[in-house]
Amino acid sequence: MPYYQTWEEFARAAEKLYLTDPMKVRVVLKYRHCDGNICMKVTDDSVCLRYKTDQAQDVKKIEKLHGKLMRLMVSKESHSGAMETD
Amino acid sequence: MVLLENDAFLTELTRLFQKCRTTGSVVITLKKYDGRTKPVPRKGHPETHEAADNKCLVRASDGKSKISTVVTSKEVIKFQMAYSNLLRAHMDGLKKKDKKSKGKKTKAT
């Protein structure tokens, strides 16, 4: 599974993947202080998107994307997924 | 796997980051959670679980100990702020792009 080269593409693909099936997608973040790098993975167990970085400027981007996905997960999605309205 | 309250989880996560500064990695996982506590029933069996739509599961591990917490929509704002601050404060061992600081006096790293 290749690593994405640009953050933009990774973030867009990650959000898109999440919206296709919120229940299946998980986000994994691995931080190694001793090696000075972060690896982020978004997967639905069939598609796997990964991004690796050792740049301090990417920490903010990663943390923002994490927050965004977290908020998507706890919001009641009325546009994607089946919502039965009586 | 230790299930904690949001605040206790953040405290433990801080401790994990501090423990792994010299060696090892911290792995954080984020996943949407529908509140089920029993396994998914087999086909033909009635699904007695009402899916909750507003929760997510956050797990963290340093390879040895594991901690987790459930965040609901009511707590997400507070949790997300504290969580972002935590990440930014601890993920500081990375390279900084210093194109501009070549002319300035370089401070000791």
mmCIF file with all atom_site columns, N, CA, C and O in Angstrom, chain B residues 82-99:
data_model
loop_
_atom_site.group_PDB
_atom_site.id
_atom_site.type_symbol
_atom_site.label_atom_id
_atom_site.label_alt_id
_atom_site.label_comp_id
_atom_site.label_asym_id
_atom_site.label_entity_id
_atom_site.label_seq_id
_atom_site.pdbx_PDB_ins_code
_atom_site.Cartn_x
_atom_site.Cartn_y
_atom_site.Cartn_z
_atom_site.occupancy
_atom_site.B_iso_or_equiv
_atom_site.pdbx_formal_charge
_atom_site.auth_seq_id
_atom_site.auth_comp_id
_atom_site.auth_asym_id
_atom_site.auth_atom_id
_atom_site.pdbx_PDB_model_num
ATOM 1  N N  . ALA B 1 82 ? -8.951 19.525 24.116 1.00 0.00 ? 82 ALA B N  1
ATOM 2  C CA . ALA B 1 82 ? -7.882 19.012 24.975 1.00 0.00 ? 82 ALA B CA 1
ATOM 3  C C  . ALA B 1 82 ? -6.994 18.040 24.201 1.00 0.00 ? 82 ALA B C  1
ATOM 4  O O  . ALA B 1 82 ? -5.763 18.046 24.341 1.00 0.00 ? 82 ALA B O  1
ATOM 5  N N  . TYR B 1 83 ? -7.607 17.232 23.367 1.00 0.00 ? 83 TYR B N  1
ATOM 6  C CA . TYR B 1 83 ? -6.879 16.239 22.589 1.00 0.00 ? 83 TYR B CA 1
ATOM 7  C C  . TYR B 1 83 ? -5.944 16.904 21.590 1.00 0.00 ? 83 TYR B C  1
ATOM 8  O O  . TYR B 1 83 ? -4.772 16.515 21.451 1.00 0.00 ? 83 TYR B O  1
ATOM 9  N N  . SER B 1 84 ? -6.441 17.942 20.899 1.00 0.00 ? 84 SER B N  1
ATOM 10 C CA . SER B 1 84 ? -5.592 18.665 19.939 1.00 0.00 ? 84 SER B CA 1
ATOM 11 C C  . SER B 1 84 ? -4.398 19.297 20.643 1.00 0.00 ? 84 SER B C  1
ATOM 12 O O  . SER B 1 84 ? -3.268 19.225 20.151 1.00 0.00 ? 84 SER B O  1
ATOM 13 N N  . ASN B 1 85 ? -4.664 19.919 21.808 1.00 0.00 ? 85 ASN B N  1
ATOM 14 C CA . ASN B 1 85 ? -3.563 20.545 22.549 1.00 0.00 ? 85 ASN B CA 1
ATOM 15 C C  . ASN B 1 85 ? -2.517 19.517 22.937 1.00 0.00 ? 85 ASN B C  1
ATOM 16 O O  . ASN B 1 85 ? -1.312 19.757 22.857 1.00 0.00 ? 85 ASN B O  1
ATOM 17 N N  . LEU B 1 86 ? -3.005 18.360 23.353 1.00 0.00 ? 86 LEU B N  1
ATOM 18 C CA . LEU B 1 86 ? -2.115 17.291 23.762 1.00 0.00 ? 86 LEU B CA 1
ATOM 19 C C  . LEU B 1 86 ? -1.237 16.842 22.608 1.00 0.00 ? 86 LEU B C  1
ATOM 20 O O  . LEU B 1 86 ? -0.017 16.724 22.743 1.00 0.00 ? 86 LEU B O  1
ATOM 21 N N  . LEU B 1 87 ? -1.848 16.603 21.448 1.00 0.00 ? 87 LEU B N  1
ATOM 22 C CA . LEU B 1 87 ? -1.081 16.144 20.286 1.00 0.00 ? 87 LEU B CA 1
ATOM 23 C C  . LEU B 1 87 ? -0.027 17.174 19.913 1.00 0.00 ? 87 LEU B C  1
ATOM 24 O O  . LEU B 1 87 ? 1.139  16.842 19.706 1.00 0.00 ? 87 LEU B O  1
ATOM 25 N N  . ARG B 1 88 ? -0.457 18.435 19.857 1.00 0.00 ? 88 ARG B N  1
ATOM 26 C CA . ARG B 1 88 ? 0.476  19.469 19.449 1.00 0.00 ? 88 ARG B CA 1
ATOM 27 C C  . ARG B 1 88 ? 1.601  19.633 20.447 1.00 0.00 ? 88 ARG B C  1
ATOM 28 O O  . ARG B 1 88 ? 2.751  19.888 20.077 1.00 0.00 ? 88 ARG B O  1
ATOM 29 N N  . ALA B 1 89 ? 1.296  19.472 21.716 1.00 0.00 ? 89 ALA B N  1
ATOM 30 C CA . ALA B 1 89 ? 2.327  19.643 22.732 1.00 0.00 ? 89 ALA B CA 1
ATOM 31 C C  . ALA B 1 89 ? 3.339  18.508 22.707 1.00 0.00 ? 89 ALA B C  1
ATOM 32 O O  . ALA B 1 89 ? 4.534  18.725 22.930 1.00 0.00 ? 89 ALA B O  1
ATOM 33 N N  . HIS B 1 90 ? 2.886  17.300 22.422 1.00 0.00 ? 90 HIS B N  1
ATOM 34 C CA . HIS B 1 90 ? 3.796  16.166 22.526 1.00 0.00 ? 90 HIS B CA 1
ATOM 35 C C  . HIS B 1 90 ? 4.460  15.762 21.230 1.00 0.00 ? 90 HIS B C  1
ATOM 36 O O  . HIS B 1 90 ? 5.531  15.188 21.258 1.00 0.00 ? 90 HIS B O  1
ATOM 37 N N  . MET B 1 91 ? 3.842  16.080 20.104 1.00 0.00 ? 91 MET B N  1
ATOM 38 C CA . MET B 1 91 ? 4.480  15.651 18.855 1.00 0.00 ? 91 MET B CA 1
ATOM 39 C C  . MET B 1 91 ? 5.439  16.724 18.393 1.00 0.00 ? 91 MET B C  1
ATOM 40 O O  . MET B 1 91 ? 5.260  17.328 17.348 1.00 0.00 ? 91 MET B O  1
ATOM 41 N N  . ASP B 1 92 ? 6.469  16.933 19.200 1.00 0.00 ? 92 ASP B N  1
ATOM 42 C CA . ASP B 1 92 ? 7.372  18.041 18.911 1.00 0.00 ? 92 ASP B CA 1
ATOM 43 C C  . ASP B 1 92 ? 8.754  17.579 18.514 1.00 0.00 ? 92 ASP B C  1
ATOM 44 O O  . ASP B 1 92 ? 9.661  18.374 18.369 1.00 0.00 ? 92 ASP B O  1
ATOM 45 N N  . GLY B 1 93 ? 8.940  16.283 18.327 1.00 0.00 ? 93 GLY B N  1
ATOM 46 C CA . GLY B 1 93 ? 10.279 15.801 18.005 1.00 0.00 ? 93 GLY B CA 1
ATOM 47 C C  . GLY B 1 93 ? 10.560 15.783 16.524 1.00 0.00 ? 93 GLY B C  1
ATOM 48 O O  . GLY B 1 93 ? 11.488 15.126 16.069 1.00 0.00 ? 93 GLY B O  1
ATOM 49 N N  . LEU B 1 94 ? 9.732  16.523 15.775 1.00 0.00 ? 94 LEU B N  1
ATOM 50 C CA . LEU B 1 94 ? 9.856  16.443 14.319 1.00 0.00 ? 94 LEU B CA 1
ATOM 51 C C  . LEU B 1 94 ? 10.699 17.561 13.754 1.00 0.00 ? 94 LEU B C  1
ATOM 52 O O  . LEU B 1 94 ? 10.965 18.548 14.430 1.00 0.00 ? 94 LEU B O  1
ATOM 53 N N  . LYS B 1 95 ? 11.103 17.388 12.472 1.00 0.00 ? 95 LYS B N  1
ATOM 54 C CA . LYS B 1 95 ? 11.975 18.384 11.856 1.00 0.00 ? 95 LYS B CA 1
ATOM 55 C C  . LYS B 1 95 ? 11.177 19.641 11.566 1.00 0.00 ? 95 LYS B C  1
ATOM 56 O O  . LYS B 1 95 ? 10.039 19.586 11.119 1.00 0.00 ? 95 LYS B O  1
ATOM 57 N N  . LYS B 1 96 ? 11.835 20.771 11.781 1.00 0.00 ? 96 LYS B N  1
ATOM 58 C CA . LYS B 1 96 ? 11.189 22.028 11.452 1.00 0.00 ? 96 LYS B CA 1
ATOM 59 C C  . LYS B 1 96 ? 11.788 22.543 10.161 1.00 0.00 ? 96 LYS B C  1
ATOM 60 O O  . LYS B 1 96 ? 12.998 22.553 10.002 1.00 0.00 ? 96 LYS B O  1
ATOM 61 N N  . LYS B 1 97 ? 10.928 23.038 9.273  1.00 0.00 ? 97 LYS B N  1
ATOM 62 C CA . LYS B 1 97 ? 11.410 23.562 7.994  1.00 0.00 ? 97 LYS B CA 1
ATOM 63 C C  . LYS B 1 97 ? 11.976 24.945 8.239  1.00 0.00 ? 97 LYS B C  1
ATOM 64 O O  . LYS B 1 97 ? 11.240 25.867 8.537  1.00 0.00 ? 97 LYS B O  1
ATOM 65 N N  . ASP B 1 98 ? 13.287 25.095 8.120  1.00 0.00 ? 98 ASP B N  1
ATOM 66 C CA . ASP B 1 98 ? 13.832 26.416 8.412  1.00 0.00 ? 98 ASP B CA 1
ATOM 67 C C  . ASP B 1 98 ? 14.525 27.007 7.204  1.00 0.00 ? 98 ASP B C  1
ATOM 68 O O  . ASP B 1 98 ? 15.732 27.183 7.183  1.00 0.00 ? 98 ASP B O  1
ATOM 69 N N  . LYS B 1 99 ? 13.736 27.322 6.184  1.00 0.00 ? 99 LYS B N  1
ATOM 70 C CA . LYS B 1 99 ? 14.322 27.986 5.006  1.00 0.00 ? 99 LYS B CA 1
ATOM 71 C C  . LYS B 1 99 ? 14.729 29.400 5.365  1.00 0.00 ? 99 LYS B C  1
ATOM 72 O O  . LYS B 1 99 ? 15.695 29.925 4.889  1.00 0.00 ? 99 LYS B O  1
#
